[in-house]
GROMACS .gro file of C-alpha atoms in nm:
model
  273
    1UNK     CA    1   0.007   0.003   0.030
    2UNK     CA    2   0.094   0.374  -0.050
    3UNK     CA    3   0.129   0.445   0.334
    4UNK     CA    4   0.396   0.133   0.327
    5UNK     CA    5   0.647   0.392   0.134
    6UNK     CA    6   0.727   0.664   0.374
    7UNK     CA    7   1.046   0.465   0.604
    8UNK     CA    8   1.112   0.643   0.961
    9UNK     CA    9   1.408   0.598   1.182
   10UNK     CA   10   1.299   0.682   1.533
   11UNK     CA   11   1.508   0.748   1.820
   12UNK     CA   12   1.417   0.798   2.173
   13UNK     CA   13   1.581   1.090   2.366
   14UNK     CA   14   1.561   1.009   2.730
   15UNK     CA   15   1.638   1.398   2.783
   16UNK     CA   16   1.735   1.334   3.164
   17UNK     CA   17   1.918   1.004   3.098
   18UNK     CA   18   2.271   1.149   3.133
   19UNK     CA   19   2.456   0.954   2.813
   20UNK     CA   20   2.722   1.185   2.860
   21UNK     CA   21   2.895   1.043   3.176
   22UNK     CA   22   2.674   1.249   3.420
   23UNK     CA   23   2.470   1.057   3.676
   24UNK     CA   24   2.666   0.691   3.522
   25UNK     CA   25   2.863   0.446   3.740
   26UNK     CA   26   3.122   0.255   3.506
   27UNK     CA   27   3.121  -0.112   3.589
   28UNK     CA   28   3.457  -0.181   3.333
   29UNK     CA   29   3.735  -0.345   3.484
   30UNK     CA   30   3.819  -0.611   3.731
   31UNK     CA   31   3.539  -0.869   3.847
   32UNK     CA   32   3.557  -1.193   3.994
   33UNK     CA   33   3.403  -1.501   3.813
   34UNK     CA   34   3.284  -1.837   3.898
   35UNK     CA   35   3.248  -2.119   3.660
   36UNK     CA   36   2.972  -2.372   3.685
   37UNK     CA   37   3.135  -2.708   3.850
   38UNK     CA   38   3.417  -2.503   3.979
   39UNK     CA   39   3.419  -2.356   4.290
   40UNK     CA   40   3.710  -2.146   4.276
   41UNK     CA   41   3.688  -1.787   4.174
   42UNK     CA   42   3.876  -1.635   3.893
   43UNK     CA   43   3.980  -1.256   3.846
   44UNK     CA   44   3.876  -1.146   3.519
   45UNK     CA   45   3.827  -0.818   3.309
   46UNK     CA   46   3.488  -0.662   3.203
   47UNK     CA   47   3.436  -0.637   2.895
   48UNK     CA   48   3.547  -0.959   2.848
   49UNK     CA   49   3.495  -1.318   2.809
   50UNK     CA   50   3.649  -1.610   2.948
   51UNK     CA   51   3.825  -1.694   2.671
   52UNK     CA   52   4.017  -1.353   2.660
   53UNK     CA   53   4.104  -1.453   3.072
   54UNK     CA   54   4.221  -1.795   2.949
   55UNK     CA   55   3.901  -2.009   3.179
   56UNK     CA   56   3.778  -2.322   3.054
   57UNK     CA   57   3.889  -2.653   2.896
   58UNK     CA   58   4.221  -2.577   2.619
   59UNK     CA   59   4.134  -2.709   2.326
   60UNK     CA   60   4.453  -2.959   2.303
   61UNK     CA   61   4.522  -2.871   1.937
   62UNK     CA   62   4.852  -2.911   1.755
   63UNK     CA   63   4.945  -2.646   1.491
   64UNK     CA   64   4.876  -2.843   1.156
   65UNK     CA   65   4.731  -2.812   0.844
   66UNK     CA   66   4.468  -3.094   0.946
   67UNK     CA   67   4.087  -3.079   0.970
   68UNK     CA   68   4.004  -3.064   1.291
   69UNK     CA   69   4.273  -2.729   1.301
   70UNK     CA   70   4.154  -2.539   1.001
   71UNK     CA   71   3.730  -2.725   0.992
   72UNK     CA   72   3.626  -2.394   1.196
   73UNK     CA   73   3.777  -2.170   1.423
   74UNK     CA   74   3.987  -2.298   1.737
   75UNK     CA   75   3.916  -2.148   2.071
   76UNK     CA   76   4.232  -2.181   2.266
   77UNK     CA   77   4.002  -2.217   2.602
   78UNK     CA   78   3.621  -2.309   2.539
   79UNK     CA   79   3.363  -2.269   2.868
   80UNK     CA   80   2.959  -2.328   2.757
   81UNK     CA   81   2.786  -2.342   3.069
   82UNK     CA   82   2.684  -2.081   3.387
   83UNK     CA   83   2.925  -1.819   3.457
   84UNK     CA   84   2.867  -1.571   3.792
   85UNK     CA   85   3.049  -1.229   3.769
   86UNK     CA   86   3.042  -1.048   4.074
   87UNK     CA   87   3.203  -0.708   4.212
   88UNK     CA   88   3.149  -0.420   4.450
   89UNK     CA   89   3.046  -0.078   4.319
   90UNK     CA   90   2.990   0.244   4.470
   91UNK     CA   91   2.651   0.468   4.455
   92UNK     CA   92   2.732   0.860   4.473
   93UNK     CA   93   2.528   1.065   4.656
   94UNK     CA   94   2.341   1.267   4.384
   95UNK     CA   95   2.229   0.885   4.275
   96UNK     CA   96   2.095   0.778   4.582
   97UNK     CA   97   1.756   0.674   4.595
   98UNK     CA   98   1.685   0.735   4.210
   99UNK     CA   99   1.608   0.471   3.966
  100UNK     CA  100   1.839   0.324   3.791
  101UNK     CA  101   1.909   0.088   3.472
  102UNK     CA  102   2.177  -0.132   3.431
  103UNK     CA  103   2.322  -0.234   3.089
  104UNK     CA  104   2.493  -0.474   2.944
  105UNK     CA  105   2.514  -0.438   2.589
  106UNK     CA  106   2.658  -0.748   2.432
  107UNK     CA  107   2.584  -1.110   2.603
  108UNK     CA  108   2.525  -1.440   2.504
  109UNK     CA  109   2.281  -1.612   2.563
  110UNK     CA  110   2.081  -1.550   2.898
  111UNK     CA  111   2.148  -1.327   3.209
  112UNK     CA  112   2.018  -1.263   3.547
  113UNK     CA  113   2.119  -0.984   3.798
  114UNK     CA  114   2.155  -0.967   4.159
  115UNK     CA  115   2.213  -0.672   4.421
  116UNK     CA  116   2.299  -0.709   4.712
  117UNK     CA  117   2.189  -1.043   4.755
  118UNK     CA  118   1.819  -0.959   4.556
  119UNK     CA  119   1.766  -1.061   4.211
  120UNK     CA  120   1.635  -0.782   3.975
  121UNK     CA  121   1.426  -0.809   3.731
  122UNK     CA  122   1.348  -1.130   3.525
  123UNK     CA  123   1.575  -1.333   3.352
  124UNK     CA  124   1.666  -1.188   2.963
  125UNK     CA  125   1.749  -1.377   2.695
  126UNK     CA  126   1.900  -1.200   2.364
  127UNK     CA  127   2.176  -1.288   2.126
  128UNK     CA  128   2.175  -0.941   1.960
  129UNK     CA  129   2.061  -0.621   2.135
  130UNK     CA  130   2.168  -0.507   2.502
  131UNK     CA  131   2.011  -0.649   2.843
  132UNK     CA  132   1.884  -0.368   3.050
  133UNK     CA  133   1.766  -0.412   3.406
  134UNK     CA  134   1.590  -0.134   3.586
  135UNK     CA  135   1.724  -0.137   3.989
  136UNK     CA  136   1.521   0.065   4.274
  137UNK     CA  137   1.708   0.328   4.413
  138UNK     CA  138   1.986   0.245   4.601
  139UNK     CA  139   2.144   0.418   4.919
  140UNK     CA  140   2.459   0.574   4.879
  141UNK     CA  141   2.790   0.366   4.947
  142UNK     CA  142   2.935   0.055   4.875
  143UNK     CA  143   2.666  -0.230   4.700
  144UNK     CA  144   2.730  -0.593   4.554
  145UNK     CA  145   2.606  -0.684   4.201
  146UNK     CA  146   2.610  -1.047   4.047
  147UNK     CA  147   2.562  -1.121   3.701
  148UNK     CA  148   2.498  -1.469   3.605
  149UNK     CA  149   2.558  -1.562   3.191
  150UNK     CA  150   2.430  -1.924   3.086
  151UNK     CA  151   2.552  -1.962   2.712
  152UNK     CA  152   2.430  -2.270   2.651
  153UNK     CA  153   2.134  -2.346   2.385
  154UNK     CA  154   1.821  -2.145   2.460
  155UNK     CA  155   1.642  -2.213   2.212
  156UNK     CA  156   1.695  -2.475   1.855
  157UNK     CA  157   1.788  -2.169   1.650
  158UNK     CA  158   1.965  -2.379   1.366
  159UNK     CA  159   2.064  -2.719   1.201
  160UNK     CA  160   2.398  -2.856   1.427
  161UNK     CA  161   2.485  -2.526   1.575
  162UNK     CA  162   2.539  -2.337   1.247
  163UNK     CA  163   2.357  -2.014   1.279
  164UNK     CA  164   2.566  -1.686   1.299
  165UNK     CA  165   2.454  -1.585   1.618
  166UNK     CA  166   2.552  -1.884   1.843
  167UNK     CA  167   2.782  -2.119   1.659
  168UNK     CA  168   3.185  -2.189   1.703
  169UNK     CA  169   3.236  -2.203   1.303
  170UNK     CA  170   3.191  -1.781   1.365
  171UNK     CA  171   3.194  -1.572   1.653
  172UNK     CA  172   3.229  -1.880   1.864
  173UNK     CA  173   3.029  -1.955   2.185
  174UNK     CA  174   3.161  -1.728   2.451
  175UNK     CA  175   3.111  -1.667   2.746
  176UNK     CA  176   3.143  -1.317   2.919
  177UNK     CA  177   2.994  -0.945   2.895
  178UNK     CA  178   3.153  -0.692   2.584
  179UNK     CA  179   3.059  -0.353   2.499
  180UNK     CA  180   2.913  -0.100   2.763
  181UNK     CA  181   2.833  -0.237   3.141
  182UNK     CA  182   2.729   0.063   3.312
  183UNK     CA  183   2.452   0.178   3.548
  184UNK     CA  184   2.292   0.523   3.487
  185UNK     CA  185   2.013   0.686   3.683
  186UNK     CA  186   1.669   0.720   3.474
  187UNK     CA  187   1.441   1.041   3.481
  188UNK     CA  188   1.127   1.067   3.655
  189UNK     CA  189   0.955   1.086   3.339
  190UNK     CA  190   1.077   0.884   3.069
  191UNK     CA  191   0.930   0.694   2.730
  192UNK     CA  192   1.015   0.338   2.814
  193UNK     CA  193   0.923   0.217   2.437
  194UNK     CA  194   0.753   0.401   2.121
  195UNK     CA  195   0.599   0.242   1.797
  196UNK     CA  196   0.538   0.476   1.496
  197UNK     CA  197   0.302   0.399   1.177
  198UNK     CA  198   0.359   0.646   0.912
  199UNK     CA  199   0.089   0.735   0.631
  200UNK     CA  200   0.280   0.915   0.359
  201UNK     CA  201  -0.049   0.948   0.172
  202UNK     CA  202  -0.236   1.148   0.493
  203UNK     CA  203   0.147   1.302   0.514
  204UNK     CA  204   0.100   1.236   0.909
  205UNK     CA  205   0.269   0.963   1.190
  206UNK     CA  206   0.067   0.783   1.424
  207UNK     CA  207   0.277   0.717   1.757
  208UNK     CA  208   0.242   0.513   2.018
  209UNK     CA  209   0.456   0.575   2.329
  210UNK     CA  210   0.456   0.378   2.691
  211UNK     CA  211   0.595   0.636   2.941
  212UNK     CA  212   0.686   0.599   3.286
  213UNK     CA  213   0.664   0.849   3.565
  214UNK     CA  214   0.773   0.636   3.901
  215UNK     CA  215   0.424   0.613   4.014
  216UNK     CA  216   0.292   0.990   4.018
  217UNK     CA  217  -0.094   0.942   3.893
  218UNK     CA  218  -0.108   1.326   3.868
  219UNK     CA  219   0.196   1.402   3.659
  220UNK     CA  220   0.157   1.588   3.322
  221UNK     CA  221   0.425   1.527   3.017
  222UNK     CA  222   0.518   1.772   2.761
  223UNK     CA  223   0.530   1.532   2.439
  224UNK     CA  224   0.761   1.654   2.116
  225UNK     CA  225   0.918   1.505   1.800
  226UNK     CA  226   1.183   1.637   1.525
  227UNK     CA  227   1.172   1.521   1.193
  228UNK     CA  228   1.475   1.644   0.996
  229UNK     CA  229   1.577   1.913   1.227
  230UNK     CA  230   1.171   2.015   1.229
  231UNK     CA  231   1.040   2.056   1.577
  232UNK     CA  232   0.694   1.957   1.606
  233UNK     CA  233   0.479   2.036   1.932
  234UNK     CA  234   0.243   1.739   2.055
  235UNK     CA  235   0.048   1.902   2.340
  236UNK     CA  236   0.057   1.840   2.729
  237UNK     CA  237  -0.070   1.518   2.806
  238UNK     CA  238  -0.200   1.406   3.170
  239UNK     CA  239  -0.088   1.078   3.271
  240UNK     CA  240  -0.298   0.829   3.463
  241UNK     CA  241  -0.086   0.538   3.547
  242UNK     CA  242   0.235   0.450   3.676
  243UNK     CA  243   0.290   0.343   3.309
  244UNK     CA  244   0.092   0.532   3.090
  245UNK     CA  245   0.038   0.474   2.705
  246UNK     CA  246  -0.023   0.788   2.519
  247UNK     CA  247  -0.170   0.769   2.129
  248UNK     CA  248  -0.085   1.046   1.941
  249UNK     CA  249  -0.088   1.182   1.577
  250UNK     CA  250   0.182   1.365   1.391
  251UNK     CA  251   0.110   1.611   1.122
  252UNK     CA  252   0.400   1.658   0.905
  253UNK     CA  253   0.400   1.997   0.768
  254UNK     CA  254   0.718   1.987   0.572
  255UNK     CA  255   0.812   1.814   0.231
  256UNK     CA  256   0.759   1.421   0.275
  257UNK     CA  257   1.011   1.182   0.033
  258UNK     CA  258   0.901   0.866  -0.013
  259UNK     CA  259   1.093   0.595   0.007
  260UNK     CA  260   1.287   0.446  -0.296
  261UNK     CA  261   1.585   0.205  -0.321
  262UNK     CA  262   1.704   0.440  -0.584
  263UNK     CA  263   1.859   0.612  -0.367
  264UNK     CA  264   1.711   0.472   0.028
  265UNK     CA  265   1.672   0.850   0.235
  266UNK     CA  266   1.504   0.752   0.579
  267UNK     CA  267   1.374   1.022   0.750
  268UNK     CA  268   1.536   1.088   1.107
  269UNK     CA  269   1.327   1.150   1.371
  270UNK     CA  270   1.354   1.177   1.777
  271UNK     CA  271   1.114   1.239   2.004
  272UNK     CA  272   1.133   1.375   2.402
  273UNK     CA  273   0.851   1.347   2.659
   0.00000   0.00000   0.00000
């Protein structure tokens, strides 16, 4: 249909979420890890993997041009199972009591999180997107975090483990955490998720946004969007629940260039509450 030819790339501006380093605790550095079946704790650097730390079973192969060596990537050390990573961190005064978000940018495959011995949220599974956990307000000072990573097969997604996301033939079945590992404070009112439905013929975008305002039943929020550097105000809304859903209509009072593969031109959008 005609309205399917308008492509928008939508990003969320969680405006009080300090992505430049303010109200952010980096968890990069030295951790302790215990591997399933081994009670001993080992030092490990995160971001990193058990392979990089030299933990797990050595492959035992000699360097030769023979089938076992050249069939696929040969890991110096292999560990597939549950590993538990732990360390101490400190909450500064200006982050105390605020809702926090833990980000684990890249995990294979399943994660669980404990803060001071209490499990946070539910286990998450993803091979491609960050694992994120919302942490209730913490007191200032030291705390302990434990993260359990299970890199065993959670779902049968291929034949003979040949899917690119989970196979020893490409990136290997590593255990660890890669990329960003941090805790950030969350704004009092924030956009949890957003869906957009562009309609080129009507020159508008239907927006469905889920807004979290930390349980304040009388909260109001102003919603705006920027489309290719043109800003639109979508009004002020009374939020009726701790987590509320807003259905918004964004008329596009500007020239709309429809999607074409010769050449493609996405429309860049952002929103703020």
